[in-house]
Coordinates of N, CA, C and O in Angstrom, one line a residue:
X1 N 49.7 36.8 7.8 CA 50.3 35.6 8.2 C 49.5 34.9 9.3 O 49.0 35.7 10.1
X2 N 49.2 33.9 9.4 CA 48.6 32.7 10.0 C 49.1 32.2 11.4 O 50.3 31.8 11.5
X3 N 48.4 32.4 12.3 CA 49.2 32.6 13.5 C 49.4 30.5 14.1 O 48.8 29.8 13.3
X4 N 49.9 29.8 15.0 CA 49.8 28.6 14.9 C 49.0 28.9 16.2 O 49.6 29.7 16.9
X5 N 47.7 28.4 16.8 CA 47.6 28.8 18.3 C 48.2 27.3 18.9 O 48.2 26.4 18.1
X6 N 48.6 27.2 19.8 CA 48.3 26.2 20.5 C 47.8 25.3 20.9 O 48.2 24.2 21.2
X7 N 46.2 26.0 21.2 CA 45.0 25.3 21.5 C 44.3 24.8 20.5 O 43.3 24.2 20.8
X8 N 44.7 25.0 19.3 CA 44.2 24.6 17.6 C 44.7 23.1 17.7 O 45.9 22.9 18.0
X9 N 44.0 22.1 17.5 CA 44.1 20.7 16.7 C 44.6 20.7 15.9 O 44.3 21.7 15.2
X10 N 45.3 20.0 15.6 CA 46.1 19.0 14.1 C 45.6 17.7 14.1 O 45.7 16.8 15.0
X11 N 44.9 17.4 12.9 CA 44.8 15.9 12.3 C 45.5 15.2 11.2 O 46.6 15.3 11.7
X12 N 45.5 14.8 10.6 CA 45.8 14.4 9.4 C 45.8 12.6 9.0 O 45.9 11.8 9.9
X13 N 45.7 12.2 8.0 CA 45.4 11.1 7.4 C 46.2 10.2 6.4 O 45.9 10.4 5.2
X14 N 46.8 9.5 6.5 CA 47.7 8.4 5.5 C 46.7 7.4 4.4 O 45.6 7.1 4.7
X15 N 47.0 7.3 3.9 CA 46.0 6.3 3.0 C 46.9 5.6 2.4 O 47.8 6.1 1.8
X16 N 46.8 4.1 2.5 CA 47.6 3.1 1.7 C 46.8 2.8 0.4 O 45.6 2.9 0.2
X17 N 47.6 2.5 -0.3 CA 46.8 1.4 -1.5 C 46.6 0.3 -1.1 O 45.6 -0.3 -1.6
X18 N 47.7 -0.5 -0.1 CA 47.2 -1.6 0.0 C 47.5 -2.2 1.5 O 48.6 -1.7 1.8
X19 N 47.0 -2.9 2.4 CA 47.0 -3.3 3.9 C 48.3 -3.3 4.1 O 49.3 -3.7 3.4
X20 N 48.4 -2.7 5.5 CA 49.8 -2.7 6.0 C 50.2 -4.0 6.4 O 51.4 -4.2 6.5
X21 N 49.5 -4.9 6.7 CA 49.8 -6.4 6.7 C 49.5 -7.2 6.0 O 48.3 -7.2 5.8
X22 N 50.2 -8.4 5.3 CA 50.0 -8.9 4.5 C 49.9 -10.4 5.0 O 50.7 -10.5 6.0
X23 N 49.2 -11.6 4.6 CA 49.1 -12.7 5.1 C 49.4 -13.6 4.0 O 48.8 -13.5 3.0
X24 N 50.3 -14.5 4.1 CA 50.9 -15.7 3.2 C 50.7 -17.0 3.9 O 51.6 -17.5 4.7
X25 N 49.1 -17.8 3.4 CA 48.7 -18.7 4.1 C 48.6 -19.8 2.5 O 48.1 -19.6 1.4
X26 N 49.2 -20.4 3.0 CA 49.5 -22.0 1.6 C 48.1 -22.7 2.3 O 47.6 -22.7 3.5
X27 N 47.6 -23.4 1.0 CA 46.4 -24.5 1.5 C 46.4 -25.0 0.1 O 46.7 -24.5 -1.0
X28 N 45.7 -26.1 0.6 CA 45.7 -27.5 -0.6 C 44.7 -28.5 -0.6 O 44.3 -29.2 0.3
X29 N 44.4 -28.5 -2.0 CA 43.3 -29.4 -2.3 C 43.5 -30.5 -2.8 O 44.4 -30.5 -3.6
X30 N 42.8 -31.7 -2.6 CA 42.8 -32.7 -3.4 C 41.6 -32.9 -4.1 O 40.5 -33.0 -3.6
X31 N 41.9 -33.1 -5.2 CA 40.2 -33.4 -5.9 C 40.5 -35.1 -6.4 O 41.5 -35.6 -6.9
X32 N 39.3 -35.7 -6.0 CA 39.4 -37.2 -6.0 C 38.2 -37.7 -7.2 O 37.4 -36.8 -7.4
X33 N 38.1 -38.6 -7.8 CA 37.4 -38.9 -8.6 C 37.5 -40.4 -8.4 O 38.5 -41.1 -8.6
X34 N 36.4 -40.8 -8.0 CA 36.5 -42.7 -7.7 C 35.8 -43.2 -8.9 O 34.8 -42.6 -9.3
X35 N 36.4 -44.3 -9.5 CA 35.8 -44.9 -10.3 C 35.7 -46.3 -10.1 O 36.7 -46.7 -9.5
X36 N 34.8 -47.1 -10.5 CA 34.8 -48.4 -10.1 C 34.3 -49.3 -11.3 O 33.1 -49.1 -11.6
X37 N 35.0 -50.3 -12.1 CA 35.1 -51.0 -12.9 C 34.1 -49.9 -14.2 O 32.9 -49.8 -14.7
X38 N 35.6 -49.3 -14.4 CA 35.1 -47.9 -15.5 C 34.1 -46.7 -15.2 O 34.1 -45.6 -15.7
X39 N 33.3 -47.1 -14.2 CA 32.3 -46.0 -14.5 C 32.7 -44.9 -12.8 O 33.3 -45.1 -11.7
X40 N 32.1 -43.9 -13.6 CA 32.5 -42.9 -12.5 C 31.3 -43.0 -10.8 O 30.1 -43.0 -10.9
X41 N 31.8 -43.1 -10.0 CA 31.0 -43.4 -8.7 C 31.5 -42.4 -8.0 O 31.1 -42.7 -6.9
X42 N 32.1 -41.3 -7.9 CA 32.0 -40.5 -6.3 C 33.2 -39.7 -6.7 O 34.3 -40.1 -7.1
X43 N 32.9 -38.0 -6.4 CA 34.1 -37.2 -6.3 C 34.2 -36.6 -5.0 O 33.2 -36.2 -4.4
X44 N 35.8 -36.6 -4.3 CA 35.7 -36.2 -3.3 C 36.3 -34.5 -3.4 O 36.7 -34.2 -4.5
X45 N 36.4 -33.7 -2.7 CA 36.7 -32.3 -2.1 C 37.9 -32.4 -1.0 O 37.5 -32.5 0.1
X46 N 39.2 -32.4 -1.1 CA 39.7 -32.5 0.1 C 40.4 -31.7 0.6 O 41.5 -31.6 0.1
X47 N 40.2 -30.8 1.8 CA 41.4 -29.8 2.2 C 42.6 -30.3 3.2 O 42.4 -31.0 4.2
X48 N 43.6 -29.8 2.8 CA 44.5 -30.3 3.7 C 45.5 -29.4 4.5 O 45.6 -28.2 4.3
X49 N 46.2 -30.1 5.5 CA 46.9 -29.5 6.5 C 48.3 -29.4 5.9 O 48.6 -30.3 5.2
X50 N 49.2 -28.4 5.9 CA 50.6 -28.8 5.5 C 50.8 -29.0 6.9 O 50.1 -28.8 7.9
X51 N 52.4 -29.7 6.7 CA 52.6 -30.4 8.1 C 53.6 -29.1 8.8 O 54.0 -28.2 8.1
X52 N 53.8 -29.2 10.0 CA 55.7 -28.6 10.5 C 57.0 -28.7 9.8 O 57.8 -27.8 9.6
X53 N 57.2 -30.0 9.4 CA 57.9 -30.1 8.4 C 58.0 -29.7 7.2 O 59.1 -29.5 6.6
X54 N 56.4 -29.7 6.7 CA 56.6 -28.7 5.4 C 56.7 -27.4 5.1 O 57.0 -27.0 3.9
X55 N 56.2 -26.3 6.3 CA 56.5 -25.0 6.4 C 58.3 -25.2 6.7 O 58.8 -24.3 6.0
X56 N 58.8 -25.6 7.2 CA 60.0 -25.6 7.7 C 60.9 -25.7 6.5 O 61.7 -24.8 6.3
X57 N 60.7 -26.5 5.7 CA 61.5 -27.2 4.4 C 61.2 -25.8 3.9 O 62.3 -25.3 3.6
X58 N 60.0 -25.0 3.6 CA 60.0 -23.7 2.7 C 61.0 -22.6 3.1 O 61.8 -21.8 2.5
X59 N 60.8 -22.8 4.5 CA 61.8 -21.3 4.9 C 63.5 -21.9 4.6 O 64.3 -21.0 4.2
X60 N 63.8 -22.8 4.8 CA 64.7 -23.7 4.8 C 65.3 -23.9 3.1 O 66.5 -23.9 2.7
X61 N 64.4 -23.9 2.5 CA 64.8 -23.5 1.1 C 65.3 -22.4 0.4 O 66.3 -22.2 -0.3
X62 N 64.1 -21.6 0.9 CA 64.0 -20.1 0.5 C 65.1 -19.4 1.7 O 65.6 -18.4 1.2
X63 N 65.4 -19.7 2.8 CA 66.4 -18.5 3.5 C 67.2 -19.1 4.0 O 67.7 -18.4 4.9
X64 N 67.9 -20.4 3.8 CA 68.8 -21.3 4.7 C 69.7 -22.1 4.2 O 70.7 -22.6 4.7
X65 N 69.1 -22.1 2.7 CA 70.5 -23.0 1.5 C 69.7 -24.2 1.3 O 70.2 -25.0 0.4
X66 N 68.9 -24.6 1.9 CA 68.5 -26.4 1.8 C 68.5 -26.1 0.2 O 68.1 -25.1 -0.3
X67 N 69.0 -27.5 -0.4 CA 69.0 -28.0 -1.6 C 67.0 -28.6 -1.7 O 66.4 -29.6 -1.3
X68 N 66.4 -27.2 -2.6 CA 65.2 -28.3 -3.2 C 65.2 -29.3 -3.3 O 66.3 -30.0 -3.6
X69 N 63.7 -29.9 -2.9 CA 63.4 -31.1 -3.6 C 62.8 -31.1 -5.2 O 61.7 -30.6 -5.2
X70 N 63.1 -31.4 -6.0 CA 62.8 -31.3 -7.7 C 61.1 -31.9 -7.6 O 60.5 -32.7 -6.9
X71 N 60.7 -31.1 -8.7 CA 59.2 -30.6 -8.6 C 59.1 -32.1 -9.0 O 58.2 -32.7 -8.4
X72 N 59.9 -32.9 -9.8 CA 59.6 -34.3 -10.0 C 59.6 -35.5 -9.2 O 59.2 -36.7 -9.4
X73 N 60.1 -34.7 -7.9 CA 60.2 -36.1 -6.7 C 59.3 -35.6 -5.4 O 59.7 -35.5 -4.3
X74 N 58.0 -35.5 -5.8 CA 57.1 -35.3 -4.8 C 55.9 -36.2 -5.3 O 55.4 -36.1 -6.4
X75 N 55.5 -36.9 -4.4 CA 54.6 -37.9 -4.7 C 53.2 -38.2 -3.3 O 53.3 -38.0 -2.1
X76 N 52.2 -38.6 -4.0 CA 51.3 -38.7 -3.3 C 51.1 -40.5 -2.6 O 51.6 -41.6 -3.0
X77 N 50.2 -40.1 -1.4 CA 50.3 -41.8 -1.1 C 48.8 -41.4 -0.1 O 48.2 -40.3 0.3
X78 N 48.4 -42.9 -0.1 CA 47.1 -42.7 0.5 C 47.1 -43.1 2.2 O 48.0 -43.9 2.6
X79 N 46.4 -42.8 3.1 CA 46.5 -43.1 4.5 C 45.1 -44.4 4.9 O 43.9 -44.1 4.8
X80 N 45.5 -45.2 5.2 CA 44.9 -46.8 5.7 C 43.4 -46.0 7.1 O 43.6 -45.3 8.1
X81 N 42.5 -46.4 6.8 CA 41.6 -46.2 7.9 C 42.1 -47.3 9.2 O 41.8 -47.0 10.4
X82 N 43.0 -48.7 8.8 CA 43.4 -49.6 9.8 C 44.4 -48.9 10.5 O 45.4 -48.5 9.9
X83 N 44.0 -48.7 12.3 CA 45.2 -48.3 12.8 C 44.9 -46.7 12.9 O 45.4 -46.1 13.8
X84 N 44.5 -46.3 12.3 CA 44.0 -44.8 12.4 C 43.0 -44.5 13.4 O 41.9 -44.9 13.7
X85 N 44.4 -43.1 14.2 CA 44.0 -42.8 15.1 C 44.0 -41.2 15.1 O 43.1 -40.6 15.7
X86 N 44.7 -40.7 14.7 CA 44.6 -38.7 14.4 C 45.9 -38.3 13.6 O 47.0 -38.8 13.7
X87 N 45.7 -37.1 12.6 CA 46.9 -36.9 12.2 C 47.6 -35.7 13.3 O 47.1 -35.5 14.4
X88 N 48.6 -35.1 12.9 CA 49.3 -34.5 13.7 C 50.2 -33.7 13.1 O 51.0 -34.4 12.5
X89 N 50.4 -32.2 12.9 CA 51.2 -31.3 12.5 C 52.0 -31.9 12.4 O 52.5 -32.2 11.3
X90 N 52.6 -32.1 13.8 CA 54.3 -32.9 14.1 C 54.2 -34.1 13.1 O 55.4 -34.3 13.2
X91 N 53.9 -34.8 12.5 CA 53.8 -35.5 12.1 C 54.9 -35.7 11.1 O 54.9 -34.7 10.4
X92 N 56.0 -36.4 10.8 CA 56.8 -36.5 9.6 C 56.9 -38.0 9.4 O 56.3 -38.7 10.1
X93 N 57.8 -38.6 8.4 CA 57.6 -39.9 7.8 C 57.9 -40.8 8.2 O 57.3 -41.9 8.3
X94 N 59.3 -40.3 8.8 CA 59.7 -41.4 9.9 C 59.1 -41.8 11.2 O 59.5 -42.6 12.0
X95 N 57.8 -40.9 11.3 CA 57.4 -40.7 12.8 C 55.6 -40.6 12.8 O 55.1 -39.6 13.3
X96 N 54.9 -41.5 12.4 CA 53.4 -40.5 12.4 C 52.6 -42.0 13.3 O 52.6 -43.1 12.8
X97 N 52.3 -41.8 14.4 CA 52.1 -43.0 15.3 C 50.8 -43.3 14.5 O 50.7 -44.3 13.8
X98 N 49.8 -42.4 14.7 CA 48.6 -42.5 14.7 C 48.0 -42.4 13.0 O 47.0 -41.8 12.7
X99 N 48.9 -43.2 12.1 CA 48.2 -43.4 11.0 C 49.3 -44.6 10.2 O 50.4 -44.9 10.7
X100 N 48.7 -45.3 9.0 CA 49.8 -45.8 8.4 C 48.8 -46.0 7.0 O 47.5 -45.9 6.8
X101 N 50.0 -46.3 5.9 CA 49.6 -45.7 4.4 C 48.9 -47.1 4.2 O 49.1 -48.1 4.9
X102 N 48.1 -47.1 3.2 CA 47.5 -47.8 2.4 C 47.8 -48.4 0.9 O 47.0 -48.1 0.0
X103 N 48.7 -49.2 0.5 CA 49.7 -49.9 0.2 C 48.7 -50.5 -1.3 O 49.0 -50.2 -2.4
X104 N 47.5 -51.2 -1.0 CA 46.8 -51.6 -1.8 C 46.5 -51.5 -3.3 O 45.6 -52.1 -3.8
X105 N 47.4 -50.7 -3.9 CA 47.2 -50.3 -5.2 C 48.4 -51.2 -6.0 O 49.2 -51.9 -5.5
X106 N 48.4 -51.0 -7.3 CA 48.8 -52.1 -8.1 C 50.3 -51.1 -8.8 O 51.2 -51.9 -9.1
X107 N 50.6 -49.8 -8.9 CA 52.0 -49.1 -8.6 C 52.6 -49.5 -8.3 O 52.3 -49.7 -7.1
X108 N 53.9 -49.8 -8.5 CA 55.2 -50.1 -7.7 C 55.3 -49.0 -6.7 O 55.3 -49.3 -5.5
X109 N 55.5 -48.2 -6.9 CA 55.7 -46.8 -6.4 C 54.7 -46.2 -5.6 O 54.0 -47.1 -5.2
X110 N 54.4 -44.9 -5.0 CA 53.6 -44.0 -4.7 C 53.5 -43.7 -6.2 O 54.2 -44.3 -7.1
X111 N 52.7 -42.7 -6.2 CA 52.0 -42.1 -7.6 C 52.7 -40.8 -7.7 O 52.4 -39.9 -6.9
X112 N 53.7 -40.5 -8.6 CA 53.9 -39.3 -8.7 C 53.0 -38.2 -8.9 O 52.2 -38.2 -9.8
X113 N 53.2 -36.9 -8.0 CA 52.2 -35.5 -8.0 C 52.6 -35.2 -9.2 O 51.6 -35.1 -9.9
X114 N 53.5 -35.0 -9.7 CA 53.9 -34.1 -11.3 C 53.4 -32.5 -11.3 O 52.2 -32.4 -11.7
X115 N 53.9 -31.5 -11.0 CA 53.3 -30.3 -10.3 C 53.6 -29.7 -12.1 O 54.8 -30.0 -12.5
X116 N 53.1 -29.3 -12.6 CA 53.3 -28.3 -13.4 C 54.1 -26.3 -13.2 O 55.0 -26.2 -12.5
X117 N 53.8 -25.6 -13.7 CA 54.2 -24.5 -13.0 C 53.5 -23.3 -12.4 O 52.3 -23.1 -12.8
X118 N 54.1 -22.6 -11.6 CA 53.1 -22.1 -11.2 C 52.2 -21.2 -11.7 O 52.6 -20.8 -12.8
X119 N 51.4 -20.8 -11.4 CA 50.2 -19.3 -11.9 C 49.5 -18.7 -11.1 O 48.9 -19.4 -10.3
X120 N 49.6 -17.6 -11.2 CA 48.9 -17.2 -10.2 C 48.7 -17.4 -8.7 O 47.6 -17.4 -8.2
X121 N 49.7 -17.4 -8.1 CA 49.9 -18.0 -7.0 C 49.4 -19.3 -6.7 O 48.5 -19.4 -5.9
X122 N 50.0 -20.5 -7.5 CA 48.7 -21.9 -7.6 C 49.6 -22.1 -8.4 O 50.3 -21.5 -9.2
X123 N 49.5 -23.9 -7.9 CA 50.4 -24.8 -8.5 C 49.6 -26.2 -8.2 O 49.0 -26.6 -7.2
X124 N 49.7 -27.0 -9.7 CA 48.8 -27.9 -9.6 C 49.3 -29.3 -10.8 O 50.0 -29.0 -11.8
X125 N 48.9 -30.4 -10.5 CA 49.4 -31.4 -11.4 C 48.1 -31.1 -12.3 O 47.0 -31.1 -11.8
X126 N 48.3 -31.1 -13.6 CA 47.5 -31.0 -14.9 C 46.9 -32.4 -15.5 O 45.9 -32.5 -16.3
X127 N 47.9 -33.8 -15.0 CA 47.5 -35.0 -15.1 C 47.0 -35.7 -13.6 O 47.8 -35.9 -12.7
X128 N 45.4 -36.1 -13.4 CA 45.7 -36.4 -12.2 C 46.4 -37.8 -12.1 O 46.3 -38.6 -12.9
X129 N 47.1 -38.0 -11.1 CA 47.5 -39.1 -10.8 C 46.7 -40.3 -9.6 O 46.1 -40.3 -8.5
X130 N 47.0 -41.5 -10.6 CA 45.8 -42.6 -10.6 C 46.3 -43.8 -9.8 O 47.4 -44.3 -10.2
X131 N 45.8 -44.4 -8.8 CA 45.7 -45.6 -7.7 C 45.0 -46.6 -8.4 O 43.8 -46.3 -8.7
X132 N 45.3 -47.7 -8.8 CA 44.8 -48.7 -9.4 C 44.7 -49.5 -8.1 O 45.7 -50.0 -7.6
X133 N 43.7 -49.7 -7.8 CA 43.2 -50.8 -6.2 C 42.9 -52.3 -6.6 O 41.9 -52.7 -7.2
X134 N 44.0 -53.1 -6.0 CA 44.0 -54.1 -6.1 C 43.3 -54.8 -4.6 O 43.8 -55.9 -4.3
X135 N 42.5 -54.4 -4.0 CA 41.7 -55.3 -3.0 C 41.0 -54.6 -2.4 O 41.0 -53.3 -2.4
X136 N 40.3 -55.2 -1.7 CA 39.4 -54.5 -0.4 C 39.6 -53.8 1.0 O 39.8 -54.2 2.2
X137 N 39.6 -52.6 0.5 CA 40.5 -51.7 2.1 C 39.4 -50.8 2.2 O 38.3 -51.1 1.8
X138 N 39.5 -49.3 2.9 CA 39.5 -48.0 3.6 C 40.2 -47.4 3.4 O 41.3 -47.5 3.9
X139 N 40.0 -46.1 2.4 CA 40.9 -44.8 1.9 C 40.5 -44.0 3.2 O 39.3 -43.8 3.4
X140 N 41.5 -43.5 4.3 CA 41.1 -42.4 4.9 C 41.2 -41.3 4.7 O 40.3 -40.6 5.0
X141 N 42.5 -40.8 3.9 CA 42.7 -39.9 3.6 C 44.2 -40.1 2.5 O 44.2 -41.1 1.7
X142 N 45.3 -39.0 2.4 CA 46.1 -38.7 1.5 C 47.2 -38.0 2.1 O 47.0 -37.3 3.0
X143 N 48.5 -38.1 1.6 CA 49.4 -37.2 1.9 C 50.8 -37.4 0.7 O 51.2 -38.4 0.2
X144 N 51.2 -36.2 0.7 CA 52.4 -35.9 0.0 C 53.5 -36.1 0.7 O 53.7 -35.9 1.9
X145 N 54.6 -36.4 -0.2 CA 55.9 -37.2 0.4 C 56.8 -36.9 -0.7 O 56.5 -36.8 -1.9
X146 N 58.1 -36.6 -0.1 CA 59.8 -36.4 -1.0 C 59.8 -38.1 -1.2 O 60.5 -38.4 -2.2
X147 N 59.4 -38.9 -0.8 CA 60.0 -40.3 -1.2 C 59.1 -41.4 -2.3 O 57.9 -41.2 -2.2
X148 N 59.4 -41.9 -2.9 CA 58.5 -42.6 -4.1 C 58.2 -44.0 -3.4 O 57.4 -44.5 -4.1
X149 N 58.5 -44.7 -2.3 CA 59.0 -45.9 -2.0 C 57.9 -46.5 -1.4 O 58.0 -46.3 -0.2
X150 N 56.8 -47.3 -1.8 CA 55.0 -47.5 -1.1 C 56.3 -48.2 0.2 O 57.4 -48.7 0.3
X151 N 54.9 -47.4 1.2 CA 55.5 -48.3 2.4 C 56.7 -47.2 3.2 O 56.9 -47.4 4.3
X152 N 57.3 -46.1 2.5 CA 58.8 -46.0 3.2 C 58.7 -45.1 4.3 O 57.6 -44.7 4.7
X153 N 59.7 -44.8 4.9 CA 59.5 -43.9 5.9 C 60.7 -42.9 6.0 O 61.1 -42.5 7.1
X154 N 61.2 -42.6 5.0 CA 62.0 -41.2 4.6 C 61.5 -40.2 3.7 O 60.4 -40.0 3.2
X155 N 62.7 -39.2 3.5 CA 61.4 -37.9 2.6 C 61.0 -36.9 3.3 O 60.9 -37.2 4.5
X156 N 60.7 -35.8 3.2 CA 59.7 -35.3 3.9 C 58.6 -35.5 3.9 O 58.4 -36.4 3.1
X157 N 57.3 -35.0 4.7 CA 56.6 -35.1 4.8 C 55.3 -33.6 4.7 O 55.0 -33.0 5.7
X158 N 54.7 -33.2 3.1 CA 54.6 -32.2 3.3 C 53.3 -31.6 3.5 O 53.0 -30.5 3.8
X159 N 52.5 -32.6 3.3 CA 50.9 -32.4 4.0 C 50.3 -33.1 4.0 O 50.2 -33.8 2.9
X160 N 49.2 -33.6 5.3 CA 48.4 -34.8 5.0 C 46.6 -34.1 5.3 O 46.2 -33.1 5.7
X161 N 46.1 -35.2 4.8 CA 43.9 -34.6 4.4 C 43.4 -35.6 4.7 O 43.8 -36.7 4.2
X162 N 42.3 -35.6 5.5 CA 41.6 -36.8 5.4 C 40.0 -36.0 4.6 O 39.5 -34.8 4.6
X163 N 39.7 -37.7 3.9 CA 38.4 -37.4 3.6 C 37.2 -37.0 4.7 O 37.3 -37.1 5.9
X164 N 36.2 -36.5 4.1 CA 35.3 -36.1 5.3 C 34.5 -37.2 5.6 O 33.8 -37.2 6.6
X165 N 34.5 -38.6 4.6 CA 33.7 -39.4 5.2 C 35.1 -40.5 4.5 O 35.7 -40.2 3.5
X166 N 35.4 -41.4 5.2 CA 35.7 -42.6 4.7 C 35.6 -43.5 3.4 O 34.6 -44.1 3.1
X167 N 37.0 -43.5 2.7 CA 36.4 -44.2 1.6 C 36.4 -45.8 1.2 O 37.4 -46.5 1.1
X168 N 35.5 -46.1 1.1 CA 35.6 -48.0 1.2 C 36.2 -48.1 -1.0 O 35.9 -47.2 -1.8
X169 N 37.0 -49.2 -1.3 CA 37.9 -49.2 -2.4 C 37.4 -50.8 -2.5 O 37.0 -51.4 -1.5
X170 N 37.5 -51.3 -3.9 CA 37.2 -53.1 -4.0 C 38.5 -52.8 -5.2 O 39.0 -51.7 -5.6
X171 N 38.7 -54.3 -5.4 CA 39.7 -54.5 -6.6 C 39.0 -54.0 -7.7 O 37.8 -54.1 -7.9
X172 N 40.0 -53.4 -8.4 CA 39.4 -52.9 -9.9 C 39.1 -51.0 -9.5 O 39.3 -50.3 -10.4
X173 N 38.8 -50.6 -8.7 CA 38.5 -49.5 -8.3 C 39.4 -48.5 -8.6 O 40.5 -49.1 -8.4
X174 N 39.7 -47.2 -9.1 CA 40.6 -46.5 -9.2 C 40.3 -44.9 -8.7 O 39.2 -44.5 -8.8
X175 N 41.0 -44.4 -8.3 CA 41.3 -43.1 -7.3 C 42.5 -42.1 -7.9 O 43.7 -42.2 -7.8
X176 N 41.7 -41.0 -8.7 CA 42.3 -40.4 -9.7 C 42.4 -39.0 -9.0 O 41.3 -38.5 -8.6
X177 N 43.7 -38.5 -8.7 CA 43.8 -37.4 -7.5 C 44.5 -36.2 -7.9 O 45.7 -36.3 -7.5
X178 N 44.3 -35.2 -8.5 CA 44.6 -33.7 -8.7 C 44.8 -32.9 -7.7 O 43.7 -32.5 -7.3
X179 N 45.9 -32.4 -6.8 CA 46.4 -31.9 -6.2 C 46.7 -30.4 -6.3 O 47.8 -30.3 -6.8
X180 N 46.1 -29.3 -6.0 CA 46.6 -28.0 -5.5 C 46.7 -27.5 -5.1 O 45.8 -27.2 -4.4
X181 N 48.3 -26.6 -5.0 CA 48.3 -26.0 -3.7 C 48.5 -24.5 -4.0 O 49.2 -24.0 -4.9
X182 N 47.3 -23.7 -2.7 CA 47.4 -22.1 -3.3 C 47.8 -21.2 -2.3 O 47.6 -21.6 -1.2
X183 N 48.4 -19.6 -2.4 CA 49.0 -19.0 -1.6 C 47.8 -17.9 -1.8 O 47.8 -16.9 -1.1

C-alpha cells in the first residue's frame, strides 16, 4: 500500500472542449452598390454600430416580454452629410442631434430590409433593397429603423454606419443596399 506523504505534490489538469467564456458580439454589414444612369460606378463595404437601443430591444425581447418587431417592419434609411456632425450609441429616432436622414430618393417610404432567415448565425436580405435618387445630395451613411415613414422620428433605432468616404448621389443614381447582420 502507497503511503500519501505530505511533502508529495499533487497536480492535476481539466481540459475543456470548448472556452470557458463565450463572447456574443452582433456586427453588420452593408454592401452598397452605386449605379448611375444604369451602369455600375462604385461598391461600398460598410460596418456598422448597433445602437443602445438596439442591444436593449434584444434583451427586452428575448428576457422581458417586449412584443417583436416583425422581420417585415424593419427598414433602412440613408443619413444626409448636411448637418452632420457625429453619430452616437445613445442615439435613437426621436433624438440623434448630430445627424439627419437623406430624404432624396423617389420611395414613398424608407426601403424595406426584408431579412430572410437566419443561417448560421447570419441574417441577411437576399433582395438588396434600392434608393432611386431623385437630386443632388451627400450619402453619409445608413441606418436601420422599426418605422417605414421617410423623414419620421419613431421606431426604434437599431444601427447606424457611415461610409468611409462620403458619397456624392445626382438624379437618376441608384444605391442598392444588402444588409447583414452576424453573431
Amino acid at each position: 500500500m502507497d503511503l500519501f506523504n505530505m511533502l508529495d505534490k499533487v497536480a492535476s489538469c481539466l481540459t475543456r472542449k470548448r472556452p470557458a467564456e463565450q463572447t456574443f458580439k452582433m456586427r453588420g454589414r452593408h454592401y452598397v452598390e452605386h449605379y448611375r444612369n444604369g451602369l455600375f460606378l462604385a461598391k461600398y463595404d460598410v460596418k456598422n454600430d448597433i445602437t443602445n437601443e438596439g442591444k436593449n430591444t434584444i434583451f427586452d425581447v428575448m428576457f422581458s416580454d417586449l412584443t417583436p418587431v416583425p422581420a417585415a417592419s424593419w427598414y433602412i434609411g440613408l443619413i444626409n452629410i448636411t448637418g452632420y456632425s457625429a453619430l452616437a450609441a445613445t442615439d435613437v429616432m426621436n433624438s440623434h442631434s448630430g445627424w439627419t436622414e437623406f430624404t432624396t430618393y423617389s420611395q414613398a417610404n424608407r426601403v424595406a430590409w426584408g431579412p430572410g432567415n437566419p443561417v448560421s448565425q447570419s441574417i441577411s436580405n437576399s433582395t438588396p433593397a434600392t434608393f432611386d435618387i431623385t437630386g443632388t445630395g451627400t450619402v453619409k451613411g445608413i441606418f436601420i429603423t422599426s418605422n417605414n415613414t421617410k423623414g419620421g422620428t419613431s421606431g426604434y433605432l437599431w444601427s447606424t454606419a457611415l461610409f468611409s468616404a462620403d458619397v456624392p448621389v445626382v438624379n437618376g443614381d441608384q444605391l442598392k443596399i444588402t444588409y447583414t447582420i452576424n453573431a
